[in-house]
Short mmCIF file of C-alpha atoms (C1' of nucleotides) in Angstrom, two decimals:
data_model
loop_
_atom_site.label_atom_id
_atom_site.label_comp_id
_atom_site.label_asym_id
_atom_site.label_seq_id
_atom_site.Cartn_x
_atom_site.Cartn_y
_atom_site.Cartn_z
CA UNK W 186 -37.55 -8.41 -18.49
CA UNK W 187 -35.79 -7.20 -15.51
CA UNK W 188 -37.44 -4.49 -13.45
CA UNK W 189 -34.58 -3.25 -12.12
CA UNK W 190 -31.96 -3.74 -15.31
CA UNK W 191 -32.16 -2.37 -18.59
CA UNK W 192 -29.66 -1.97 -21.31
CA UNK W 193 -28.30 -1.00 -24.74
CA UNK W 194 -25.71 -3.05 -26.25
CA UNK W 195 -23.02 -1.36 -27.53
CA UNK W 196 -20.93 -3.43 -29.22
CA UNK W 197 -19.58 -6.67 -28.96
CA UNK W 198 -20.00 -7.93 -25.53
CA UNK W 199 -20.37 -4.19 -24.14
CA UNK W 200 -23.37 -3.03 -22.94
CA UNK W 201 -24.69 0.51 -21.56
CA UNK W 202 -27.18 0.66 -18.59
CA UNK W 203 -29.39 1.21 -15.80
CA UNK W 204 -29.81 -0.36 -12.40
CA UNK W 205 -32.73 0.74 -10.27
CA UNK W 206 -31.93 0.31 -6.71
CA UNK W 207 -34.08 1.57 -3.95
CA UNK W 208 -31.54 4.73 -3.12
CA UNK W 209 -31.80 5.93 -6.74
CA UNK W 210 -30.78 4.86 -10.51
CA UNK W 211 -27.31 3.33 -11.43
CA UNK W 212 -26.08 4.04 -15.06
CA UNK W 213 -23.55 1.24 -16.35
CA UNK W 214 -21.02 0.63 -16.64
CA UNK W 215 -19.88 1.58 -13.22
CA UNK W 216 -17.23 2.07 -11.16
CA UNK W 217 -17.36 1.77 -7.50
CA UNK W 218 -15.07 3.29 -5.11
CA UNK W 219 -14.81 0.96 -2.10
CA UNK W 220 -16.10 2.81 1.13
CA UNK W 221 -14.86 -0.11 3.31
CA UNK W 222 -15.32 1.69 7.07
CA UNK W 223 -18.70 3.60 6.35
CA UNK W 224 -16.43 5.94 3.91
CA UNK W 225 -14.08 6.12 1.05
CA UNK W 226 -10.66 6.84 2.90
CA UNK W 227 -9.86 10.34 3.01
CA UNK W 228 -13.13 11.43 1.20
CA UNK W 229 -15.97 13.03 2.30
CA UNK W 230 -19.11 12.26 0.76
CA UNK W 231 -19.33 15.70 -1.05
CA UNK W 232 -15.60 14.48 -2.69
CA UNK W 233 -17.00 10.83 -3.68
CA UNK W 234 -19.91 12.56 -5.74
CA UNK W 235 -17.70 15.38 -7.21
CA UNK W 236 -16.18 12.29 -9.49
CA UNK W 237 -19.40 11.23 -10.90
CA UNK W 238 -19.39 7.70 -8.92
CA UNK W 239 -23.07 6.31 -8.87
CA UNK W 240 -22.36 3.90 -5.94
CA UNK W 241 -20.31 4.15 -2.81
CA UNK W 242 -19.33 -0.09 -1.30
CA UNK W 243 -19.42 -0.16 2.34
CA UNK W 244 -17.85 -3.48 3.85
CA UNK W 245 -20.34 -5.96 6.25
CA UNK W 246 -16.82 -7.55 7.85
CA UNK W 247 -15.60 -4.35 8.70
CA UNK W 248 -18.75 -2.10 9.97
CA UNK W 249 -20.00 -5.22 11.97
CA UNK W 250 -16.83 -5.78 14.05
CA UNK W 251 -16.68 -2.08 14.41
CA UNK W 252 -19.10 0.28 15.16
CA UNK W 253 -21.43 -3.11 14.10
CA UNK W 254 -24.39 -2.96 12.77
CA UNK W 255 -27.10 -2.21 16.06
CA UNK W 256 -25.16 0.71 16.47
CA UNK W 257 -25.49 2.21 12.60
CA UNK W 258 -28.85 0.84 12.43
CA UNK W 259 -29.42 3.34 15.67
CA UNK W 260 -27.97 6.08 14.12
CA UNK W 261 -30.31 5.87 11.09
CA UNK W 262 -28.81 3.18 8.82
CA UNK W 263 -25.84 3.29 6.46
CA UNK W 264 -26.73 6.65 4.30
CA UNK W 265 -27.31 8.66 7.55
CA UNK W 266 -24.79 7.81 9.36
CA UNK W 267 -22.35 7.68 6.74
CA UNK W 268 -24.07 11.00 5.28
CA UNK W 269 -24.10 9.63 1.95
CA UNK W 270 -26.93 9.69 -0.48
CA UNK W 271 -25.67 7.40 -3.12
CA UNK W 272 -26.55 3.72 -3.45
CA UNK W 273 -25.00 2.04 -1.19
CA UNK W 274 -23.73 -1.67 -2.04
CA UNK W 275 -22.52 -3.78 0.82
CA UNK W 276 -19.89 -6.46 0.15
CA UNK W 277 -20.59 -9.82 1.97
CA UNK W 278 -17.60 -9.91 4.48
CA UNK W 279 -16.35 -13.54 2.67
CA UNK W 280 -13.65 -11.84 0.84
CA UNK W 281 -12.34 -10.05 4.10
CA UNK W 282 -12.27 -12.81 6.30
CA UNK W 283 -10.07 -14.88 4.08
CA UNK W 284 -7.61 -11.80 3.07
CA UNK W 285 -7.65 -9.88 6.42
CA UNK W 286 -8.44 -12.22 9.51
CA UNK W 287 -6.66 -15.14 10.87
CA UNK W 288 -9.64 -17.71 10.19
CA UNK W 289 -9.82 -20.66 13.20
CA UNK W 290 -11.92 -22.76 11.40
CA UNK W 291 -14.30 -23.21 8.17
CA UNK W 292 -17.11 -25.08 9.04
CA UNK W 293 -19.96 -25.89 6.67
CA UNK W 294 -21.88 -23.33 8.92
CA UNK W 295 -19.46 -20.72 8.25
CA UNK W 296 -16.55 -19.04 9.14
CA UNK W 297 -14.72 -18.17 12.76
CA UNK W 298 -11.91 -16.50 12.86
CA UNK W 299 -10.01 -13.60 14.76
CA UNK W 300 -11.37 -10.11 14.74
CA UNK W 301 -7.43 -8.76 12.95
CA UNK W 302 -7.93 -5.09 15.58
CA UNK W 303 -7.89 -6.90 18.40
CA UNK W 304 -8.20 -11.03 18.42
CA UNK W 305 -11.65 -11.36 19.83
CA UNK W 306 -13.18 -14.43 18.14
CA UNK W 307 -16.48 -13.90 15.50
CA UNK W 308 -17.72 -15.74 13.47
CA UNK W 309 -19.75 -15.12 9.84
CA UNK W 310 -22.12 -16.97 8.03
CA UNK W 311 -24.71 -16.77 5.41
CA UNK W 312 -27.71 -16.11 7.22
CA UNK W 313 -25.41 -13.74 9.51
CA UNK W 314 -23.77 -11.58 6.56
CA UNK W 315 -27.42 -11.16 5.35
CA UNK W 316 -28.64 -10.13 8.96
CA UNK W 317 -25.96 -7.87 8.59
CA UNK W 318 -25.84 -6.44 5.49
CA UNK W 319 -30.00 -5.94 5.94
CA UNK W 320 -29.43 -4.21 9.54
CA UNK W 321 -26.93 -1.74 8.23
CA UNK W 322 -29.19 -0.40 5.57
CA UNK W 323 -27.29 -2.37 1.94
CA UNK W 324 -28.83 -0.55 -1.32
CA UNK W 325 -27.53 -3.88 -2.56
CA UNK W 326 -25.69 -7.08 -0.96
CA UNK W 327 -23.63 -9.31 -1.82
CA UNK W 328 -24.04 -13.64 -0.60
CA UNK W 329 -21.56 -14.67 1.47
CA UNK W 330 -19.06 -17.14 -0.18
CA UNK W 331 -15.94 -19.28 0.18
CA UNK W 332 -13.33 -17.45 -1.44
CA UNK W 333 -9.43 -19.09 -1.89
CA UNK W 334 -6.15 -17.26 -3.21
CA UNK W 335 -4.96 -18.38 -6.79
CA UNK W 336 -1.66 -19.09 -5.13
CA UNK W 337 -0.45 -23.09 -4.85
CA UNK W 338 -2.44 -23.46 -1.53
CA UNK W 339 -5.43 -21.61 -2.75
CA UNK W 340 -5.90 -23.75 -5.69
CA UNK W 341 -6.25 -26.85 -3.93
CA UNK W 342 -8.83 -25.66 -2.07
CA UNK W 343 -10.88 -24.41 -5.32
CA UNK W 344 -13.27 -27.44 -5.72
CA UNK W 345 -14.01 -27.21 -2.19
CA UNK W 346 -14.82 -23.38 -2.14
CA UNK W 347 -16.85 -23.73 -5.17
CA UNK W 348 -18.76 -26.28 -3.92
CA UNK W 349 -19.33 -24.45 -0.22
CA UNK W 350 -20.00 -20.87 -2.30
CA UNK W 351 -23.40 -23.05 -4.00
CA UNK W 352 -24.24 -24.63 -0.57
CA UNK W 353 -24.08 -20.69 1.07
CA UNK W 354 -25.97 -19.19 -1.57
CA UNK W 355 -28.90 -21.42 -1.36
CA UNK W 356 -29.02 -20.04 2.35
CA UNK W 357 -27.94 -16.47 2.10
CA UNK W 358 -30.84 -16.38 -0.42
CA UNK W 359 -33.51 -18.26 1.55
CA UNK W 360 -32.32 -15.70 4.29
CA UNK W 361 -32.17 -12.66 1.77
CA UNK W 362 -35.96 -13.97 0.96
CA UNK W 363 -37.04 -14.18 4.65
CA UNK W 364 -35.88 -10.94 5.60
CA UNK W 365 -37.57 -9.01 2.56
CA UNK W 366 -40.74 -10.27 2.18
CA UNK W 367 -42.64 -7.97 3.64
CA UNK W 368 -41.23 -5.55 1.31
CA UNK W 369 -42.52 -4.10 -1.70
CA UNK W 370 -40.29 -4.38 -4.87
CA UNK W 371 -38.79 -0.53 -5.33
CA UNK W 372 -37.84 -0.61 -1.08
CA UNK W 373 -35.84 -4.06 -0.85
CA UNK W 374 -32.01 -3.75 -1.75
CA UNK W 375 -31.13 -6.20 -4.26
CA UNK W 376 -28.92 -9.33 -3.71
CA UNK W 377 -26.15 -10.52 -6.32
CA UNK W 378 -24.92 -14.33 -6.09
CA UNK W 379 -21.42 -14.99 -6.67
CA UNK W 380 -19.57 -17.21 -9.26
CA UNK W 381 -16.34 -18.91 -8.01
CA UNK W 382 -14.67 -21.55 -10.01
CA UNK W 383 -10.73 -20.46 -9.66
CA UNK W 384 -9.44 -20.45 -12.88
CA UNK W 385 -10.88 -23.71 -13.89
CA UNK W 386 -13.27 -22.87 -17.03
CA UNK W 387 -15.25 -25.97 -15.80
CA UNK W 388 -16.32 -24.82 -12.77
CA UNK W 389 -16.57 -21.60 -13.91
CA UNK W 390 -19.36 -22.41 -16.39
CA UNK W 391 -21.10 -24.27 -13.68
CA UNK W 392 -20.71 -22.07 -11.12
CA UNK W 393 -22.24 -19.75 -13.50
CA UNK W 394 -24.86 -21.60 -14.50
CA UNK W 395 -25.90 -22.82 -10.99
CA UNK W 396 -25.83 -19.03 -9.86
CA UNK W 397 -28.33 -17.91 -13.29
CA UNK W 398 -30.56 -20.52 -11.93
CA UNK W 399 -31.52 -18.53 -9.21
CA UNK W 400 -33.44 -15.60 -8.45
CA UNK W 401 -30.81 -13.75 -7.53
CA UNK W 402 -30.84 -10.13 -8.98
CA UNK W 403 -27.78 -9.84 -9.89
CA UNK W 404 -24.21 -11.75 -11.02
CA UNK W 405 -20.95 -11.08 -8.86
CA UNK W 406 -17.39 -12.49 -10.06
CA UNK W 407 -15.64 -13.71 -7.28
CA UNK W 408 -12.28 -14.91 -7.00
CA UNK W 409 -10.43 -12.98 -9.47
CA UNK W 410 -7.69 -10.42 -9.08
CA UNK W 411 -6.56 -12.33 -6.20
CA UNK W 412 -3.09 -13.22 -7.15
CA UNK W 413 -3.60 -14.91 -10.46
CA UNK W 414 -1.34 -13.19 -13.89
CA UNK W 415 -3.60 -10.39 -15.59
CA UNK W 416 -3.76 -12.97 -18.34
CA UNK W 417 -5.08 -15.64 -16.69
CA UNK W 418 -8.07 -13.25 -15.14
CA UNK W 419 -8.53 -11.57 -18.79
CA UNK W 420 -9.05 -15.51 -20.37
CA UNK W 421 -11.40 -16.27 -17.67
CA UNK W 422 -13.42 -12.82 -18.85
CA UNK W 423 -13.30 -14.12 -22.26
CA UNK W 424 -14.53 -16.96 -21.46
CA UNK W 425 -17.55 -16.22 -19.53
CA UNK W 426 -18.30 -13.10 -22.10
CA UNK W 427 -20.54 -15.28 -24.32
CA UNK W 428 -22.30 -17.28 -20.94
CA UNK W 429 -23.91 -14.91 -18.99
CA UNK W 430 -28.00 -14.89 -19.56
CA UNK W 431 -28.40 -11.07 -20.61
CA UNK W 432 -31.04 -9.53 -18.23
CA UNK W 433 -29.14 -9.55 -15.21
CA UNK W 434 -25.76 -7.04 -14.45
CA UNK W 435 -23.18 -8.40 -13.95
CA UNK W 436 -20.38 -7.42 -11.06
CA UNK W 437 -16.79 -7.71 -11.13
CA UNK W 438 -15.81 -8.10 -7.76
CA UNK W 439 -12.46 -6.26 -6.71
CA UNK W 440 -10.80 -4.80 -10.09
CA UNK W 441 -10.05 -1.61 -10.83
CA UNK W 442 -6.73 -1.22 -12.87
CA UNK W 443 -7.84 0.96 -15.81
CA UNK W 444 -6.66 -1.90 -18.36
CA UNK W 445 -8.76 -4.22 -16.35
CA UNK W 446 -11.50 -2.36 -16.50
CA UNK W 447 -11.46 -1.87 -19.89
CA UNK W 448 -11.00 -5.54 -20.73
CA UNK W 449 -13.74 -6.26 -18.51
CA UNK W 450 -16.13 -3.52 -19.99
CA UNK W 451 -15.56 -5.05 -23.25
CA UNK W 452 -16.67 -8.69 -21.77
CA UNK W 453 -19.81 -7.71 -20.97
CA UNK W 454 -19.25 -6.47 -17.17
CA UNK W 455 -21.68 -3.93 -15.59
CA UNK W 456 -19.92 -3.08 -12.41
CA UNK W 457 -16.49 -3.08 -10.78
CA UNK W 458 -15.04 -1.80 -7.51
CA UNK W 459 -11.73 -2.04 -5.98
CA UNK W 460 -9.68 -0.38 -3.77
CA UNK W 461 -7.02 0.53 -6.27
CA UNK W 462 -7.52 4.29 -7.12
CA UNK W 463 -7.79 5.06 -3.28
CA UNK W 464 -4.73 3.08 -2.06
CA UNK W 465 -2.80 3.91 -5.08
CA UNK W 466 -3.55 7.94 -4.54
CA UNK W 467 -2.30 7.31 -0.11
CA UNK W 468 0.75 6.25 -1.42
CA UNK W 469 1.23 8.66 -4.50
CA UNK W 470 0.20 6.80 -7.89
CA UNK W 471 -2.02 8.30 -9.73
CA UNK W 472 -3.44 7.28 -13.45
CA UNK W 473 -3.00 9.90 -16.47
CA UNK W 474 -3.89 9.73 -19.86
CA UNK W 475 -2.92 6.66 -21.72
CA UNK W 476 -3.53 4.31 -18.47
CA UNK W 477 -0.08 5.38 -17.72
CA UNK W 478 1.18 5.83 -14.18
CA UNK W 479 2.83 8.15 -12.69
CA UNK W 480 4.25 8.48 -9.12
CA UNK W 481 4.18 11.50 -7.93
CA UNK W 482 6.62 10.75 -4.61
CA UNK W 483 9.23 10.54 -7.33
CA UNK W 484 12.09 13.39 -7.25
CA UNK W 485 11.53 14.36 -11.22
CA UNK W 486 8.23 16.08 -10.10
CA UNK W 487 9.63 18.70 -7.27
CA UNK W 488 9.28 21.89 -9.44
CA UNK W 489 6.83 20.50 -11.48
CA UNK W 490 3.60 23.19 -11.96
CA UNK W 491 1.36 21.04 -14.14
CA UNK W 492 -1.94 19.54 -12.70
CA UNK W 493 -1.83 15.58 -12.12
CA UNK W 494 -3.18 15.12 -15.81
CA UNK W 495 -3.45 18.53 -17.68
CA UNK W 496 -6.28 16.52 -19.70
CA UNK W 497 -8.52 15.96 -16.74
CA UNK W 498 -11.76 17.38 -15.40
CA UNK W 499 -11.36 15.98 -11.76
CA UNK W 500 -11.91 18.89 -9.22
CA UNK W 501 -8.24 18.38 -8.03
CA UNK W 502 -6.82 19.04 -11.27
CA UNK W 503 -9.08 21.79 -12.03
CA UNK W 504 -8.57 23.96 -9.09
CA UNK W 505 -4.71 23.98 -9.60
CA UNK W 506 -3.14 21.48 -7.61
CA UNK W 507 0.41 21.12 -8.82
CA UNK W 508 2.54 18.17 -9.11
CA UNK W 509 5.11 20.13 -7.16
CA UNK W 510 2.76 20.79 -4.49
CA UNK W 511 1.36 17.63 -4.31
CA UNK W 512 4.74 15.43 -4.04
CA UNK W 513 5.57 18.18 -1.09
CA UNK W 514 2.65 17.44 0.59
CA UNK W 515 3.15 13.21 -0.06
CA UNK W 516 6.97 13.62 1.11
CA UNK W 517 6.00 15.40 5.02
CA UNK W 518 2.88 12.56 5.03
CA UNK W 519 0.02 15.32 4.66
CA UNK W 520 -2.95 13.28 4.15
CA UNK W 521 -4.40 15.89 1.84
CA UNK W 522 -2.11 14.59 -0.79
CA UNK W 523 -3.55 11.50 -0.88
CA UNK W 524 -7.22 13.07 -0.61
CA UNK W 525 -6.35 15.10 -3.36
CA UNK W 526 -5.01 12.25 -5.82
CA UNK W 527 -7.65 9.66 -4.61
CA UNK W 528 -9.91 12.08 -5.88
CA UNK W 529 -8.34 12.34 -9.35
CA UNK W 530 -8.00 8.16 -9.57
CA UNK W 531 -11.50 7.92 -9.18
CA UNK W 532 -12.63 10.38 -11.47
CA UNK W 533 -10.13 8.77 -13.85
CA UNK W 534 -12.02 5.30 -13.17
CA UNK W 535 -15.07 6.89 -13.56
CA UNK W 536 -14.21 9.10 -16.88
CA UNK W 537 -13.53 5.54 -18.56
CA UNK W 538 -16.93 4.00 -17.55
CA UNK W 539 -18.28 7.20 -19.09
CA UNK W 540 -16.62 6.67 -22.17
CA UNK W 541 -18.68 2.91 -22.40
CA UNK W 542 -22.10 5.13 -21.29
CA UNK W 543 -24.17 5.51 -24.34
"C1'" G Z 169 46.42 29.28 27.09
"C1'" U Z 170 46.77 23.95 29.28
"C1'" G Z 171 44.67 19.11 29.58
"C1'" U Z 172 41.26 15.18 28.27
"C1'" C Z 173 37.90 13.14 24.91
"C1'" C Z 174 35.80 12.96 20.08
"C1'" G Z 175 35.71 13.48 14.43
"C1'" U Z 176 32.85 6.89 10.28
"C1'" A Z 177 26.50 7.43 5.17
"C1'" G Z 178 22.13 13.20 4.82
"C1'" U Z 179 21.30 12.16 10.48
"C1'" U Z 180 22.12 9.14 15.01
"C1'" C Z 181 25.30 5.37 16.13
"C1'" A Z 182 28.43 0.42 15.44
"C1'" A Z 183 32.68 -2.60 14.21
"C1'" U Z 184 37.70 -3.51 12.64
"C1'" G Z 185 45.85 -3.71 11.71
"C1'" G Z 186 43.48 -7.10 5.91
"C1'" U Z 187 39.33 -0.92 2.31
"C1'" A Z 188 33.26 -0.86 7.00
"C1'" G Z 189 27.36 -2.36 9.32
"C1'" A Z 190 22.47 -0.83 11.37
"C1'" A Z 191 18.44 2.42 12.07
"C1'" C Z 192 16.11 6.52 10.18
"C1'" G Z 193 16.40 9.53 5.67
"C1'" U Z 194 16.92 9.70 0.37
"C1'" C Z 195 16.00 7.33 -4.57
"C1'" A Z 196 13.20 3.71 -7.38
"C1'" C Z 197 9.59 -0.26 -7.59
"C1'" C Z 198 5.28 -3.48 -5.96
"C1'" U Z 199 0.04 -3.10 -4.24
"C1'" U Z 200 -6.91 -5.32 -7.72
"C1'" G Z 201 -14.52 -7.62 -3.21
"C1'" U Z 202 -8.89 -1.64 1.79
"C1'" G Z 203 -4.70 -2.84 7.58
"C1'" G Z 204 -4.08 5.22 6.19
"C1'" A Z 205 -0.89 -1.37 6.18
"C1'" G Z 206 3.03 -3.95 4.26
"C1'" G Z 207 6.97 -5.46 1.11
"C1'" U Z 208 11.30 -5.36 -2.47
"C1'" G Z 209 15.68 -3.18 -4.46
"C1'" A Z 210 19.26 0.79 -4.64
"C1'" U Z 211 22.26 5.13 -3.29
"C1'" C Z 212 25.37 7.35 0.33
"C1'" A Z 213 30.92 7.48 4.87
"C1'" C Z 214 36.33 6.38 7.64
"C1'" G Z 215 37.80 15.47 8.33
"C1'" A Z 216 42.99 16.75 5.96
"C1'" G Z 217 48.28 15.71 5.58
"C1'" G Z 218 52.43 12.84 6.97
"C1'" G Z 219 54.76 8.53 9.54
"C1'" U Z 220 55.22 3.17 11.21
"C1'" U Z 221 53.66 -1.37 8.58
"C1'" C Z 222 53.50 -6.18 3.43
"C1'" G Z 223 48.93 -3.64 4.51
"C1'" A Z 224 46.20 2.02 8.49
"C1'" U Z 225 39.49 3.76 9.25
"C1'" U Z 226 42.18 1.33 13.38
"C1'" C Z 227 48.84 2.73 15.97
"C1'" C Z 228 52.02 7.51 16.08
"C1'" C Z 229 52.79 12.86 14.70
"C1'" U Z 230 50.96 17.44 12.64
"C1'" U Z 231 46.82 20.17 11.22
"C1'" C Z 232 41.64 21.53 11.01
"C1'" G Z 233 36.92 21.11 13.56
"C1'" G Z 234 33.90 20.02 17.98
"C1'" A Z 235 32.85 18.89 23.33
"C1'" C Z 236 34.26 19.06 28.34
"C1'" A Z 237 37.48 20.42 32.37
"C1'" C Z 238 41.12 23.60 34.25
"C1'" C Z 239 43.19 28.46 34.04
#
RNA sequence: GUGUCCGUAGUUCAAUGGUAGAACGUCACCUUGUGGAGGUGAUCACGAGGGUUCGAUUCCCUUCGGACACC
């Protein structure tokens, strides 16, 4: 039993649930729009919730370089100063520092590496990220790991980041541990280790294994969607379908194409989040029924009157918006066009996870 | 009315006696633990007519259009 997981099956390797976190209940699967600055780009908080959304991310790498964390801890902590009441989960800051900053050097103590807004040095490690994630208020964190590309260069370096991502998670949990235990169990936000393994099965399986062993509360997939073929990331799903112990969820860290997240529904994944729907919508992509895309920059839709998706219930297509208007307002660089869409590629996110909801 | 200069892509500009490039725009595509970022590909032009020449966007003439100066 898991005090702060419980599930149906569904069938096959899907499963239906609820995650208790501190800020409020979490039904599964879920979808996650990723609120990397302190808010979902282009949303207000009111906008996030109006898609149904049971958890906003908020990014440790990001708010600690800027405003950091002293300064949102002053203003009340991450849900009043972001002025959202949704659980809040707080990625680690690993995956940002290897796709966004120019790192200086990996140490076995951690990372340093350039601040990308203006070059000042800073470092991260896994006591740090924890400090961090803690200070700004996390619903639920994630352990800070090693991540590498799937490219050439990337997989050389896999043994060596799976290997570091064990070391760091033995400390970001002894820190995680430190930090809470004067907490009761329904006010300490919940900590999910992270499997790495490239796309070796191998190390996959004992990544997975060695992260299970733990008391961590819940189990994050790293290192996917990060430049490997969508086949190669669905046979690594398949493969860990059948290996995960059952009382834990299980996160998907970083997908959110609507095929993915089917495939990885259907695997047994509780969670996803990814910054797909959001950057899609900015630059005019937007999902409709079928999982097809359409992009509505393109000429065809000038003195078009019909609603993103005449099918959906998002508020944008229910209050009228028309395709017409909306490539007008993408084509003069309103940002209420891609407000308006990210709102609908959310909801569309979020409709599917519904679907899995029994 | 006279003189000078100028007409090249949708726009602003290049180059050249051997059929023309850029930027921006336009059109299409890519984007998976967010850089409101970035990238890829494509489309589009020598104002019109005549002459010289093997060959003219380039030189000459006419014409049309524009700018400036003079009157």
């Amino acid at each position: 039993m898991n005090p702060y997981f419980s599930f149906n099956n569904v069938s096959g390797f899907t499963r239906s649930g609820l995650l208790l976190t501190r800020a409020g209940g979490v039904r599964t699967p879920a979808f996650m729009p990723d609120g990397t600055r302190g808010a979902v780009k282009s949303l207000t908080p009111e906008q996030v919730q109006s898609t149904g959304v049971p958890v906003v991310l908020a990014n440790t790498f990001h708010l600690h370089l800027e405003p950091g964390e002293d300064t949102v801890a002053s203003l009340g902590g991450i849900h009043r100063f972001s002025n959202q009441s949704l659980p809040i989960l707080t990625d680690s800051g690993g995956f940002q520092v290897f796709s966004l900053a120019k790192i200086r050097k990996i140490s076995e103590e951690g990372v340093l590496f350039n601040n990308p807004a203006n070059g000042d040095e800073a470092f991260l490690s896994p006591e740090i990220s924890m400090q961090i994630q803690l200070k700004l208020g996390s619903d639920m964190m994630v352990a800070f790991d090693d991540v590498t590309a799937l490219d050439d260069a990337g997989r050389a370096r896999t043994q060596e980041a799976f290997e570091r991502t064990h070391r760091w998670l033995a400390r970001s949990l002894a820190e995680f541990a430190r930090l809470t235990k004067s907490m009761q169990p329904d006010e300490r936000p919940l900590l999910f280790g992270v499997v790495q393994g490239g796309l070796s099965k191998k190390l996959r399986a004992d990544s997975l294994k060695r992260v299970q062993d733990l008391p961590v509360d819940g189990i994050a997939i790293g290192g996917l969607s990060v430049g490997e073929s969508r086949k190669e990331m669905h046979d690594m799903l398949d493969f860990l379908a059948p290996l995960y112990e059952p009382n834990r969820p299980r996160f998907l860290l970083g997908v959110g194409d609507p095929r993915d997240l089917r495939h990885a529904i259907e695997r047994g994944i509780d969670m996803l989040d990814c910054v797909l729907p959001t950057r899609n919508a900015r630059h005019g992509t937007a999902w409709i029924k079928g999982d097809k895309v359409i992009h509505l920059t393109n000429a065809q839709f000038a003195k078009d009157p019909s609603p993103i998706d005449p099918g959906c219930d998002c508020t944008t297509c229910q209050s009228g918006y028309s395709r017409g208007f909306l490539r007008h307002q993408f084509k003069v660089s309103e940002p209420l066009a891609g407000t308006l869409t990210s709102i609908h590629n959310i909801r569309y996110l979020q409709r599917i996870c519904e679907e899995y909801q029994k």
